[in-house]
CSV table of C-alpha atoms and ligand atoms in Angstrom, one decimal:
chain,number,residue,atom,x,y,z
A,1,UNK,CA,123.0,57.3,41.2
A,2,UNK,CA,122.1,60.7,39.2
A,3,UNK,CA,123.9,60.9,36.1
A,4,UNK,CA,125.9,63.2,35.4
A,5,UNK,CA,125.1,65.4,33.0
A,6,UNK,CA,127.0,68.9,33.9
A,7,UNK,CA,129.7,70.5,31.4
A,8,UNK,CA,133.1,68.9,32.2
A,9,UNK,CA,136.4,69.8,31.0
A,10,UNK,CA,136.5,71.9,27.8
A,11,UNK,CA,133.0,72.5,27.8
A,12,UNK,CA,133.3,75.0,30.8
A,13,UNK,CA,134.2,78.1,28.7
A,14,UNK,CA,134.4,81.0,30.9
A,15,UNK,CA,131.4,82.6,31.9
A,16,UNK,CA,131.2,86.6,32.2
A,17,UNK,CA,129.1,89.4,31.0
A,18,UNK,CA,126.4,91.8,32.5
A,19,UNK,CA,122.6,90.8,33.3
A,20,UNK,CA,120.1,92.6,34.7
A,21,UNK,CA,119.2,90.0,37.1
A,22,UNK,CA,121.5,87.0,38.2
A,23,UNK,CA,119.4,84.0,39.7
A,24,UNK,CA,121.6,81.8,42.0
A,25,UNK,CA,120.4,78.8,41.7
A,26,UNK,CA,117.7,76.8,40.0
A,27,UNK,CA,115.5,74.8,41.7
A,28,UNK,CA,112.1,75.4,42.7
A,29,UNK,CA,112.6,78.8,44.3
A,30,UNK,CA,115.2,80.0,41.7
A,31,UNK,CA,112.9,78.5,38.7
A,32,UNK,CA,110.2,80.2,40.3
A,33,UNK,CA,111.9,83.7,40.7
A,34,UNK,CA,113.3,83.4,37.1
A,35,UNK,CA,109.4,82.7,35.6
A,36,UNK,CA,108.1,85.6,36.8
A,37,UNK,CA,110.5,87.9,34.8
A,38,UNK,CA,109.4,85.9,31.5
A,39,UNK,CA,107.8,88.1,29.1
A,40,UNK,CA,109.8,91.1,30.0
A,41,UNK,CA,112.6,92.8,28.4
A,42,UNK,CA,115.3,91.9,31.5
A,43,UNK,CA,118.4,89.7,30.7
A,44,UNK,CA,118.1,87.4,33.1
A,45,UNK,CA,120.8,84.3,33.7
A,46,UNK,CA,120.3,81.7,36.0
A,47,UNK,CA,123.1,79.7,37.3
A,48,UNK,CA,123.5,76.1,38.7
A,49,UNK,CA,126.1,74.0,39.9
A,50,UNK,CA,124.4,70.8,37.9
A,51,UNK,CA,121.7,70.7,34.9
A,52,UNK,CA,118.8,71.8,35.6
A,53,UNK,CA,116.8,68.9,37.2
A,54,UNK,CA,120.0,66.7,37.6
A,55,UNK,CA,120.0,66.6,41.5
A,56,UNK,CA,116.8,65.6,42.8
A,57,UNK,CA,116.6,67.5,46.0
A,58,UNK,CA,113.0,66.2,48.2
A,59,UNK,CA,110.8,63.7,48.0
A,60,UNK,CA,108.9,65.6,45.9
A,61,UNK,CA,105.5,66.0,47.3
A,62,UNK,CA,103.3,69.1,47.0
A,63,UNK,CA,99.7,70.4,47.4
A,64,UNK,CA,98.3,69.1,44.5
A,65,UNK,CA,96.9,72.0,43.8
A,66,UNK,CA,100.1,74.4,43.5
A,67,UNK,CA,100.8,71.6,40.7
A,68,UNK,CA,97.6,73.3,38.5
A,69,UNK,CA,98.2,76.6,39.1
A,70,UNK,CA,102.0,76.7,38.0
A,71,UNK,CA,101.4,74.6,35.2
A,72,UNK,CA,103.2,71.4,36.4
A,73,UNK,CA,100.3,68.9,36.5
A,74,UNK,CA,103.0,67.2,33.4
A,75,UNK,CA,105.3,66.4,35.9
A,76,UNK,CA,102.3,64.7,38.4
A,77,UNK,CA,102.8,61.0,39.7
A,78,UNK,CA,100.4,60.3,42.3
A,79,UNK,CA,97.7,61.8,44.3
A,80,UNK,CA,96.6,61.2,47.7
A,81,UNK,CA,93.6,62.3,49.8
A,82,UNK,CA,94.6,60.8,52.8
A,83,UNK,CA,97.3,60.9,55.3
A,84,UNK,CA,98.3,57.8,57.3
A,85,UNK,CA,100.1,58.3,60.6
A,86,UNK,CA,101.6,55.1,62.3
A,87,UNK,CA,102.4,56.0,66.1
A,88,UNK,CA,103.5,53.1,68.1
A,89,UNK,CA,100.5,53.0,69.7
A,90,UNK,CA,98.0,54.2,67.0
A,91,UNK,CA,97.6,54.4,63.1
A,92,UNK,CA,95.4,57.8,62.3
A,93,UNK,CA,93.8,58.1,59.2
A,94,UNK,CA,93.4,61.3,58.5
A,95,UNK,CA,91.0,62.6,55.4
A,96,UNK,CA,92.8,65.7,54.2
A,97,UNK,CA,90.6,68.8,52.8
A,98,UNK,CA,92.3,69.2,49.8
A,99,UNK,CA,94.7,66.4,47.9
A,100,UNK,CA,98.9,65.7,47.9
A,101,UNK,CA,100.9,64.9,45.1
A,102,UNK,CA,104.2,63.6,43.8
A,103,UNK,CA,106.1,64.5,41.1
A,104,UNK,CA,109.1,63.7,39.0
A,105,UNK,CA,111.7,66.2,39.9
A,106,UNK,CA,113.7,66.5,36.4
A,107,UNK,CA,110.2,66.7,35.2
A,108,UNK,CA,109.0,69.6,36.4
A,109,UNK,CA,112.3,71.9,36.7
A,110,UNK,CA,111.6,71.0,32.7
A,111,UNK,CA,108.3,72.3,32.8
A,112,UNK,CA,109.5,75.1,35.1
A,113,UNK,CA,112.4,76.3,32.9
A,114,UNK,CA,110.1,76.2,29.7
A,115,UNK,CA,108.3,78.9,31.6
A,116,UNK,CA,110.9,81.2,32.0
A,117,UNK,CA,112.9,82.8,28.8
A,118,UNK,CA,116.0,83.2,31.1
A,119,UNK,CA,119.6,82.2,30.1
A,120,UNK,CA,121.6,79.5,31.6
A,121,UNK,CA,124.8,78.0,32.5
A,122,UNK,CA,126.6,75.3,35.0
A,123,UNK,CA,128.5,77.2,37.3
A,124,UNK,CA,129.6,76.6,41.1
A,125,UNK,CA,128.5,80.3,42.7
A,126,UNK,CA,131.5,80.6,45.5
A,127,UNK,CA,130.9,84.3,46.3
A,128,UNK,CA,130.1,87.7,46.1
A,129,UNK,CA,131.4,91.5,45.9
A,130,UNK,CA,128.7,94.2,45.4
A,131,UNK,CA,127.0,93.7,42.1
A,132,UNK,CA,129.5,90.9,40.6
A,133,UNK,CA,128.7,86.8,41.8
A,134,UNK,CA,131.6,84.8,41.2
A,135,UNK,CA,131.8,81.0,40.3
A,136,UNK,CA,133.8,78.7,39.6
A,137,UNK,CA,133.8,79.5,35.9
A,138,UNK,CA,134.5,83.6,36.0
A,139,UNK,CA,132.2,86.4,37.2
A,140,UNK,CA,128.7,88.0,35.9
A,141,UNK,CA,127.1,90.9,36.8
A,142,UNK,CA,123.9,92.5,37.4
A,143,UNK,CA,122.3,95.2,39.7
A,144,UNK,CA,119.6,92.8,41.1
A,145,UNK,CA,121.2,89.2,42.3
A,146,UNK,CA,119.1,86.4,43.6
A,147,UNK,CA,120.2,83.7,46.4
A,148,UNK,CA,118.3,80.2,45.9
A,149,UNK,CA,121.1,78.2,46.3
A,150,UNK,CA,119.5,76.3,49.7
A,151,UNK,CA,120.4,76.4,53.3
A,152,UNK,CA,123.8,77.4,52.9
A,153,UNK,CA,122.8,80.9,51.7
A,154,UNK,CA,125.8,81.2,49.8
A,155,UNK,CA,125.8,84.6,49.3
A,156,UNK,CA,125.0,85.9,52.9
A,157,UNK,CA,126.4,85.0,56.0
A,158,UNK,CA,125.8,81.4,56.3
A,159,UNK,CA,125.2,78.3,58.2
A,160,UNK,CA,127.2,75.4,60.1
A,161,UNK,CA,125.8,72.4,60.7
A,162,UNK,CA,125.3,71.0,63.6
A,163,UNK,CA,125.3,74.2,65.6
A,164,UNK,CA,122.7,76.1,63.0
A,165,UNK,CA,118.8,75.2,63.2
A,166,UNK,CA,118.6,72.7,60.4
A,167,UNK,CA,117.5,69.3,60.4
A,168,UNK,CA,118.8,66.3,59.4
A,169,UNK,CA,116.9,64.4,55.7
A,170,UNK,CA,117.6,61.3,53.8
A,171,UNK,CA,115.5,59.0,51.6
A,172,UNK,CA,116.0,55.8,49.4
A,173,UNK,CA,114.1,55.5,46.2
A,174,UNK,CA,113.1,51.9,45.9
A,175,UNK,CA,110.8,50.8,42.7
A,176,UNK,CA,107.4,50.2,44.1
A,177,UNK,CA,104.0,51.1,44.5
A,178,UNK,CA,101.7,52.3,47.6
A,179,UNK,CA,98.1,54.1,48.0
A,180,UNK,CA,98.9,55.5,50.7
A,181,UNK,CA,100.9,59.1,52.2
A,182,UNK,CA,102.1,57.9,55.1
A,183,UNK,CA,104.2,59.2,57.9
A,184,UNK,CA,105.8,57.6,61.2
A,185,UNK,CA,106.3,59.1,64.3
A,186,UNK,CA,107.9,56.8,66.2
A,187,UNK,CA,111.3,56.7,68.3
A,188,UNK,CA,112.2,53.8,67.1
A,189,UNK,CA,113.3,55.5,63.4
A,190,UNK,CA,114.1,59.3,65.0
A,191,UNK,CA,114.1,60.9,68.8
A,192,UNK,CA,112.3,63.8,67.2
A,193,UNK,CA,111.4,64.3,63.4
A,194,UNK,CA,109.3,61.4,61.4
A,195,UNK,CA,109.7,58.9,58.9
A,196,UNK,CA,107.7,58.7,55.9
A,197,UNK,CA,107.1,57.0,52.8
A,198,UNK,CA,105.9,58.7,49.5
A,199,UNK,CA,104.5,56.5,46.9
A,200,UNK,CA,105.4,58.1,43.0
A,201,UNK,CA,103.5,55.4,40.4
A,202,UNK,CA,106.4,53.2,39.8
A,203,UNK,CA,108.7,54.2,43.1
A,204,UNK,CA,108.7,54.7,46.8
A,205,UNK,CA,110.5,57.5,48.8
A,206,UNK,CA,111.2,56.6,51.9
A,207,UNK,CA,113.1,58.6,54.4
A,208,UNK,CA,113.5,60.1,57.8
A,209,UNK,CA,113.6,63.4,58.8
A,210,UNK,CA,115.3,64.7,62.2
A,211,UNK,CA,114.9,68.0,64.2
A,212,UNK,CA,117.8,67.1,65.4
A,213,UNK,CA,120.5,68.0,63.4
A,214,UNK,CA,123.4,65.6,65.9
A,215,UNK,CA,121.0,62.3,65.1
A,216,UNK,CA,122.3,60.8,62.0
A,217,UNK,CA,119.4,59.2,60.2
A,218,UNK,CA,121.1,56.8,57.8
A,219,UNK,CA,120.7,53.9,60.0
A,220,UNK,CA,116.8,54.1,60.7
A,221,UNK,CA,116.3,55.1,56.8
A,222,UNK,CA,117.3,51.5,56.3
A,223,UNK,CA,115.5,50.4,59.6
A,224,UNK,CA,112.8,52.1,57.7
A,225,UNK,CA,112.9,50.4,54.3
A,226,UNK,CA,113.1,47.0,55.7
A,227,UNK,CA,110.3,47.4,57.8
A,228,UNK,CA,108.3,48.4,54.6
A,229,UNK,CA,110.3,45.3,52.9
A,230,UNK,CA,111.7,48.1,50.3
A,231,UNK,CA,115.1,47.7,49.2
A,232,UNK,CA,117.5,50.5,51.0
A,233,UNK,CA,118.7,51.8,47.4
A,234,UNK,CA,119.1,55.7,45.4
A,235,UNK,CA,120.1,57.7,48.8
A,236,UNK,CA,119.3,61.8,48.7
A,237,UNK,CA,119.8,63.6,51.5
A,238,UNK,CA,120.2,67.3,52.7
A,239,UNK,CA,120.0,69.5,55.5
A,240,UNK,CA,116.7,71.3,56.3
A,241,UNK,CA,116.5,74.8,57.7
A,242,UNK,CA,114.0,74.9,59.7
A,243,UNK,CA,113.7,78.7,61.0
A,244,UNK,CA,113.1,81.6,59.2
A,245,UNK,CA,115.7,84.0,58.1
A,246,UNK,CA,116.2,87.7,56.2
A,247,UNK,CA,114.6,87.4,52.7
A,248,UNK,CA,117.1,90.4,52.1
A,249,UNK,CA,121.0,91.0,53.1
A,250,UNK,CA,123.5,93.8,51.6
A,251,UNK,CA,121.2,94.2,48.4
A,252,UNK,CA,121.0,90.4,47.9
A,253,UNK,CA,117.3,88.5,47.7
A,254,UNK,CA,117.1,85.2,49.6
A,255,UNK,CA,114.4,82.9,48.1
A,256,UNK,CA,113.5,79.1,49.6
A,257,UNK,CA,115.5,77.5,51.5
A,258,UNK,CA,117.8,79.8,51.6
A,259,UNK,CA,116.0,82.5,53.5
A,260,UNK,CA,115.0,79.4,55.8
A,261,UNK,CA,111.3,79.1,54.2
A,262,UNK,CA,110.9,75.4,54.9
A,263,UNK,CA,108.0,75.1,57.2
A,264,UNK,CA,109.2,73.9,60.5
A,265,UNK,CA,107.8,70.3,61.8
A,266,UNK,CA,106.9,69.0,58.4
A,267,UNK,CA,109.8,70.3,56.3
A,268,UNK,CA,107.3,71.2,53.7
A,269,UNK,CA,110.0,73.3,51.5
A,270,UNK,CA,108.3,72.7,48.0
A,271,UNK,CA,105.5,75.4,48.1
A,272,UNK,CA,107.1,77.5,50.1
A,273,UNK,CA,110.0,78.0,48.0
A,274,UNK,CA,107.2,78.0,45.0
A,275,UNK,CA,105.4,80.5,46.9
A,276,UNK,CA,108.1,83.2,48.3
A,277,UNK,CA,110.3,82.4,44.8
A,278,UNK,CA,107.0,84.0,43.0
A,279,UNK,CA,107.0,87.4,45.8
A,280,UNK,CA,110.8,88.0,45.1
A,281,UNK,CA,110.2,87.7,41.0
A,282,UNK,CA,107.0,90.0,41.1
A,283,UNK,CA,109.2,92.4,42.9
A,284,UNK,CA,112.1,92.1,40.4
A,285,UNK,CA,109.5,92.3,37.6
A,286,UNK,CA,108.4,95.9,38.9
A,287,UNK,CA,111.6,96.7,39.2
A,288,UNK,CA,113.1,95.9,35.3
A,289,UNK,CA,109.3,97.6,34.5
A,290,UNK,CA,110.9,100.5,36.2
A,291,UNK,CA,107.9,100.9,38.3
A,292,UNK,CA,110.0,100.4,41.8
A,293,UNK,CA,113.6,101.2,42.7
A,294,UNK,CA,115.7,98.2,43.6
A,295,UNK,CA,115.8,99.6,47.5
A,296,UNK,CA,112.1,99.6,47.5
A,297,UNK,CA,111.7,96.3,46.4
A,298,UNK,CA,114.0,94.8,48.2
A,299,UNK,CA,112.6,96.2,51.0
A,300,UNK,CA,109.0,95.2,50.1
A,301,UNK,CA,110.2,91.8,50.1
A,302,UNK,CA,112.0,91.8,53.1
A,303,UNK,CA,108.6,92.7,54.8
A,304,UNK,CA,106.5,90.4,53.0
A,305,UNK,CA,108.6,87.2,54.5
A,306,UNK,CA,109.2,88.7,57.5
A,307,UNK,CA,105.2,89.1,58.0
A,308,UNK,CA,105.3,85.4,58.1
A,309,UNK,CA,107.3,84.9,60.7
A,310,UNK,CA,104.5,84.5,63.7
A,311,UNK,CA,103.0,81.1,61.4
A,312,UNK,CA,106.9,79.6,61.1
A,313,UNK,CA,107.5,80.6,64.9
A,314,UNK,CA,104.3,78.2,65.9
A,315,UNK,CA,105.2,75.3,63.6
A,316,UNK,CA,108.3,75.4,65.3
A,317,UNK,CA,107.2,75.6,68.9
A,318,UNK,CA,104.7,72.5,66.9
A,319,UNK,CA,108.4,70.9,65.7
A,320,UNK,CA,109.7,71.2,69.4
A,321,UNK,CA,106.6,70.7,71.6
A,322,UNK,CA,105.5,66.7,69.9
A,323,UNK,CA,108.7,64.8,70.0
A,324,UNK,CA,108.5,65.8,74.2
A,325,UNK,CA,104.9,64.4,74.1
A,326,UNK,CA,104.7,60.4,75.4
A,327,UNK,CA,103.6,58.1,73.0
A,328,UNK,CA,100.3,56.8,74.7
A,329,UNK,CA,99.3,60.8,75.0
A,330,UNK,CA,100.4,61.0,71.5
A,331,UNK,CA,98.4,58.3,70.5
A,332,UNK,CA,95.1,59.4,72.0
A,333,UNK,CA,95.5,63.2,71.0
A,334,UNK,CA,95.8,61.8,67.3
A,335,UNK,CA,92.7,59.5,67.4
A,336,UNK,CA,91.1,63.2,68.6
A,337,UNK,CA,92.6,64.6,65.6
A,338,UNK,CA,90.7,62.8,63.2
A,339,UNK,CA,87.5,64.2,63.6
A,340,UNK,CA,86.5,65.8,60.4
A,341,UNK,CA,86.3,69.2,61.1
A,342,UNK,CA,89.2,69.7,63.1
A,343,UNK,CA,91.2,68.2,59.9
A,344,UNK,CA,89.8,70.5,57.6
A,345,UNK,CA,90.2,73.4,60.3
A,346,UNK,CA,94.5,72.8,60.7
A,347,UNK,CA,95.0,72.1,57.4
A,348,UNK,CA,93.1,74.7,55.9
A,349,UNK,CA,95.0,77.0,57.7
A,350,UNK,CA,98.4,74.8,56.8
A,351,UNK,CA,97.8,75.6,53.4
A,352,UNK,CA,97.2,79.1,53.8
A,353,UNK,CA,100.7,79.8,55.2
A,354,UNK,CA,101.4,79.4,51.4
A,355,UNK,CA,98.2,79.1,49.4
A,356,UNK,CA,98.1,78.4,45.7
A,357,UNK,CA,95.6,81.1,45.4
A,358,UNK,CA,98.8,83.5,45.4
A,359,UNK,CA,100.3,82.0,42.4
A,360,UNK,CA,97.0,82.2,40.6
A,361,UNK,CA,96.7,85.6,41.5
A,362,UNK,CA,99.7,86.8,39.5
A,363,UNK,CA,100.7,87.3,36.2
A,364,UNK,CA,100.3,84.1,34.2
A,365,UNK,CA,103.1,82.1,33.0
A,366,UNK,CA,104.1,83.0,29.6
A,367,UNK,CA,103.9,80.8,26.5
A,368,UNK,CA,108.3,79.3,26.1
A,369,UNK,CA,109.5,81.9,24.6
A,370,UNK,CA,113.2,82.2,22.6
A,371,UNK,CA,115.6,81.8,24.9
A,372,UNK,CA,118.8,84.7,25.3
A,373,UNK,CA,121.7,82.7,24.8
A,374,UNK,CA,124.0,82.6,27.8
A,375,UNK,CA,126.8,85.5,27.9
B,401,LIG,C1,115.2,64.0,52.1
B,401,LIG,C2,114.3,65.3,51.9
B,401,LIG,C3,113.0,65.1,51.5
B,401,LIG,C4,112.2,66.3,51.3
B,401,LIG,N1,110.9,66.1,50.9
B,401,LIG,C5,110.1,67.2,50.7
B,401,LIG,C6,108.8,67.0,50.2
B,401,LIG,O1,108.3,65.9,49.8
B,401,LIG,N2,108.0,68.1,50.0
B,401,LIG,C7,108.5,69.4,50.3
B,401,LIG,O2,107.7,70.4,50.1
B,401,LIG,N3,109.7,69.6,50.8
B,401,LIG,C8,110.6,68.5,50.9
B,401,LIG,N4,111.8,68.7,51.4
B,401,LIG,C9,112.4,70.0,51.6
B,401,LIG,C10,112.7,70.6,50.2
B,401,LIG,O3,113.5,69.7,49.5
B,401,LIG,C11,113.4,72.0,50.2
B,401,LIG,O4,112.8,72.8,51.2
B,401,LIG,C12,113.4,72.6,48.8
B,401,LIG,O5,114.2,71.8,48.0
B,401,LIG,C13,113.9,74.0,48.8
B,401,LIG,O6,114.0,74.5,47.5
B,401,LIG,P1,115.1,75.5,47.1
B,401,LIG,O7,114.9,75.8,45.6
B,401,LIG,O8,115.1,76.7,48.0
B,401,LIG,O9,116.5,74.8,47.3
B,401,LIG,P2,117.1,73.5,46.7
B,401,LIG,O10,116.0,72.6,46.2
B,401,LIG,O11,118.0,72.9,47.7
B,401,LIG,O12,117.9,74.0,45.4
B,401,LIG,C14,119.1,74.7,45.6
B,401,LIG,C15,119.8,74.7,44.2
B,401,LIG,O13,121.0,75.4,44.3
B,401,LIG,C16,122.1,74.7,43.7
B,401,LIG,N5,123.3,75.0,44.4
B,401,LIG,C17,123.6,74.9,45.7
B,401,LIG,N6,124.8,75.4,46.0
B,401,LIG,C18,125.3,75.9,44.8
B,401,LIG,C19,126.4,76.7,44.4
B,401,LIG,N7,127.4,77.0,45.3
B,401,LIG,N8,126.6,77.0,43.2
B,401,LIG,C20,125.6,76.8,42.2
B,401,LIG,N9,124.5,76.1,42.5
B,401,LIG,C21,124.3,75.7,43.8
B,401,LIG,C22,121.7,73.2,43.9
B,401,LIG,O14,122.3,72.4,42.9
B,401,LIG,C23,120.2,73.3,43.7
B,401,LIG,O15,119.8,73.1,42.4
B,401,LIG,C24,112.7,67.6,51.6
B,401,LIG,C25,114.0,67.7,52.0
B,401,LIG,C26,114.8,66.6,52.1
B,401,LIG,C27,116.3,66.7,52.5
């Protein structure tokens, strides 16, 4: 179990004050988001309902590459050029074009928030009423609010499972070791979604994803571990949105999964929320520069998610077309699927949906600088 770390009792003084920017949130979207404003002269205050990195929320694999250009390669346990899928029928072996990694999750928020020179505080965000966000512990405000706060999308209108597209995610964390990325698709552990298992050095996370948001996936988790002879033990869970939404509403940025940026079919969230975190803080950058007005940046953002939208909409039809396809077809299409060039072909163009060239691109991350002390 995560230990708690958060401030209890008499240690949750009151917050309040005024901010230029209020991040909701602060994950890997919200981190991301508040490390582009570093280096400017913006209070910016970030807020979280636990410490930052207490609540590990993925297995925690990424394009290896989107770990070297943000700076995180400190937070790197394992790399893998290869992708294993088991089908009943067929294992594939797939030699990827460019490498995976894992990381430790309270690692790299760590390295994340050294990169930002935001304030911050534990605070449960329940709500919002033009330029104020209230939590648990009072109310701050700023003209320029951020939502990274996951699929509920706290501050727009939000989302009810089972009826909302999101899918369904748990893992264990056994100690153990692997070489390999490997995934199952197999109705035996989900109807539609996968199972995987993500070595990280000295631990294994293993899980199972379902499209589905009506299949519970505890049982087949465990089905899971004891097949790999892993002990069921650490659960995480959460839900997964799996379609796009607005990156804007009534003057509010969404960011990650909270503006559904999770990649449908693989519920890749990580980079996304990396990637789309970085466009909403280059936007609030220009604006605290005074070089944009808040309307046209939030309206610049808006566009740039929404110009993604044709890449989510075919992952999806990807998400809802395989789990229909029989397992001997399945089988044999995969075994087509390894040929070299058509792996470097799909997954080039995977990793362009969200490629680490665009975090590159930008402003570097600044050097830790003095914090602002929390209002
Ligand atoms: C089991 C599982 C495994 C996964 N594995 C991977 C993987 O290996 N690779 C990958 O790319 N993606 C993976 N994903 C998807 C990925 O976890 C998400 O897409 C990603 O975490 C989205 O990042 P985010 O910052 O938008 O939201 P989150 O990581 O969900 O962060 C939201 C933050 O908001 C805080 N918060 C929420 N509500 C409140 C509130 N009311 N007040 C204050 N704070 C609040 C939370 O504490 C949290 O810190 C996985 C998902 C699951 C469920």
């Amino acid at each position: 179990m995560p230990i708690r770390r958060t401030k209890r009792g008499a240690a949750r003084t009151p917050v309040s004050g005024e901010w230029d920017v209020v991040v909701c949130g602060a994950s890997f979207a919200g981190l991301a988001v508040a490390r582009e404003l570093a280096g400017t002269r913006a209070r910016v205050l970030v807020l979280d309902r636990y410490e930052i990195g207490e609540r590990q929320t993925s297995a925690c694999g990424v394009p290896t590459e989107w770990l070297r250009v943000m700076g995180l390669m400190g937070a790197h346990r394992q790399t893998f050029g290869r992708l294993v899928i088991h089908t009943p029928h067929f294992t594939a072996r797939l030699e990827l074009p460019w490498t995976f990694s894992t990381f430790d999750y309270p690692e790299l928020c760590a390295l994340l928030w050294a990169q930002t020179d935001a304030g911050f505080e534990t605070a449960t965000v329940t709500g919002r009423g033009g330029s104020v966000v209230y939590t648990d512990r009072g109310a701050v405000s700023a003209p320029l609010v951020v939502d990274a706060l996951g699929w509920r999308r706290v501050l727009g209108r939000g989302y009810q499972p089972p009826d909302a597209p999101l899918s369904r995610g748990l893992e264990v964390h056994p100690w153990g070791a692997g070489d390999d990325l490997e995934i199952w698709i197999d109705r035996r552990y989900v109807p539609a979604g996968y199972g995987w298992s993500f070595p990280a050095r000295d631990e294994l996370r293993i899980g199972v994803g379902s499209f589905d948001p009506r299949f519970h996936v505890k049982d087949t988790t465990v089905l899971l571990a004891e097949d790999l002879e892993a002990e069921p033990v650490r659960y995480q869970g959460n839900w997964i949105p799996h379609r796009l939404r607005a990156a804007t509403e009534d003057g509010v940025f969404f960011a990650g999964d909270s503006a559904g940026h999770c990649l449908p079919l693989t519920a890749e969230g990580i980079r996304t929320a990396f990637y789309f975190g970085i466009a909403c803080g280059r936007e609030l950058r220009a604006v605290v520069e005074g070089q944009r007005t808040a309307a046209a940046a939030l309206t610049r953002y808006h566009d740039f998610s929404a110009a993604h939208e044709r890449k989510f909409r075919s992952m999806l039809y990807a998400q809802r077309l395989i789990p229909r396809v029989p397992p001997r077809l399945l089988a044999s299409a995969l075994r087509a699927m390894q040929w070299r060039r058509f792996v470097d072909w799909s997954f080039g163009h995977y990793l362009r949906i969200a490629p680490p060239s665009f975090a590159a691109a930008g402003p570097p991350a600044r050097a830790p600088a003095l914090r602002r002390a929390a209002a």
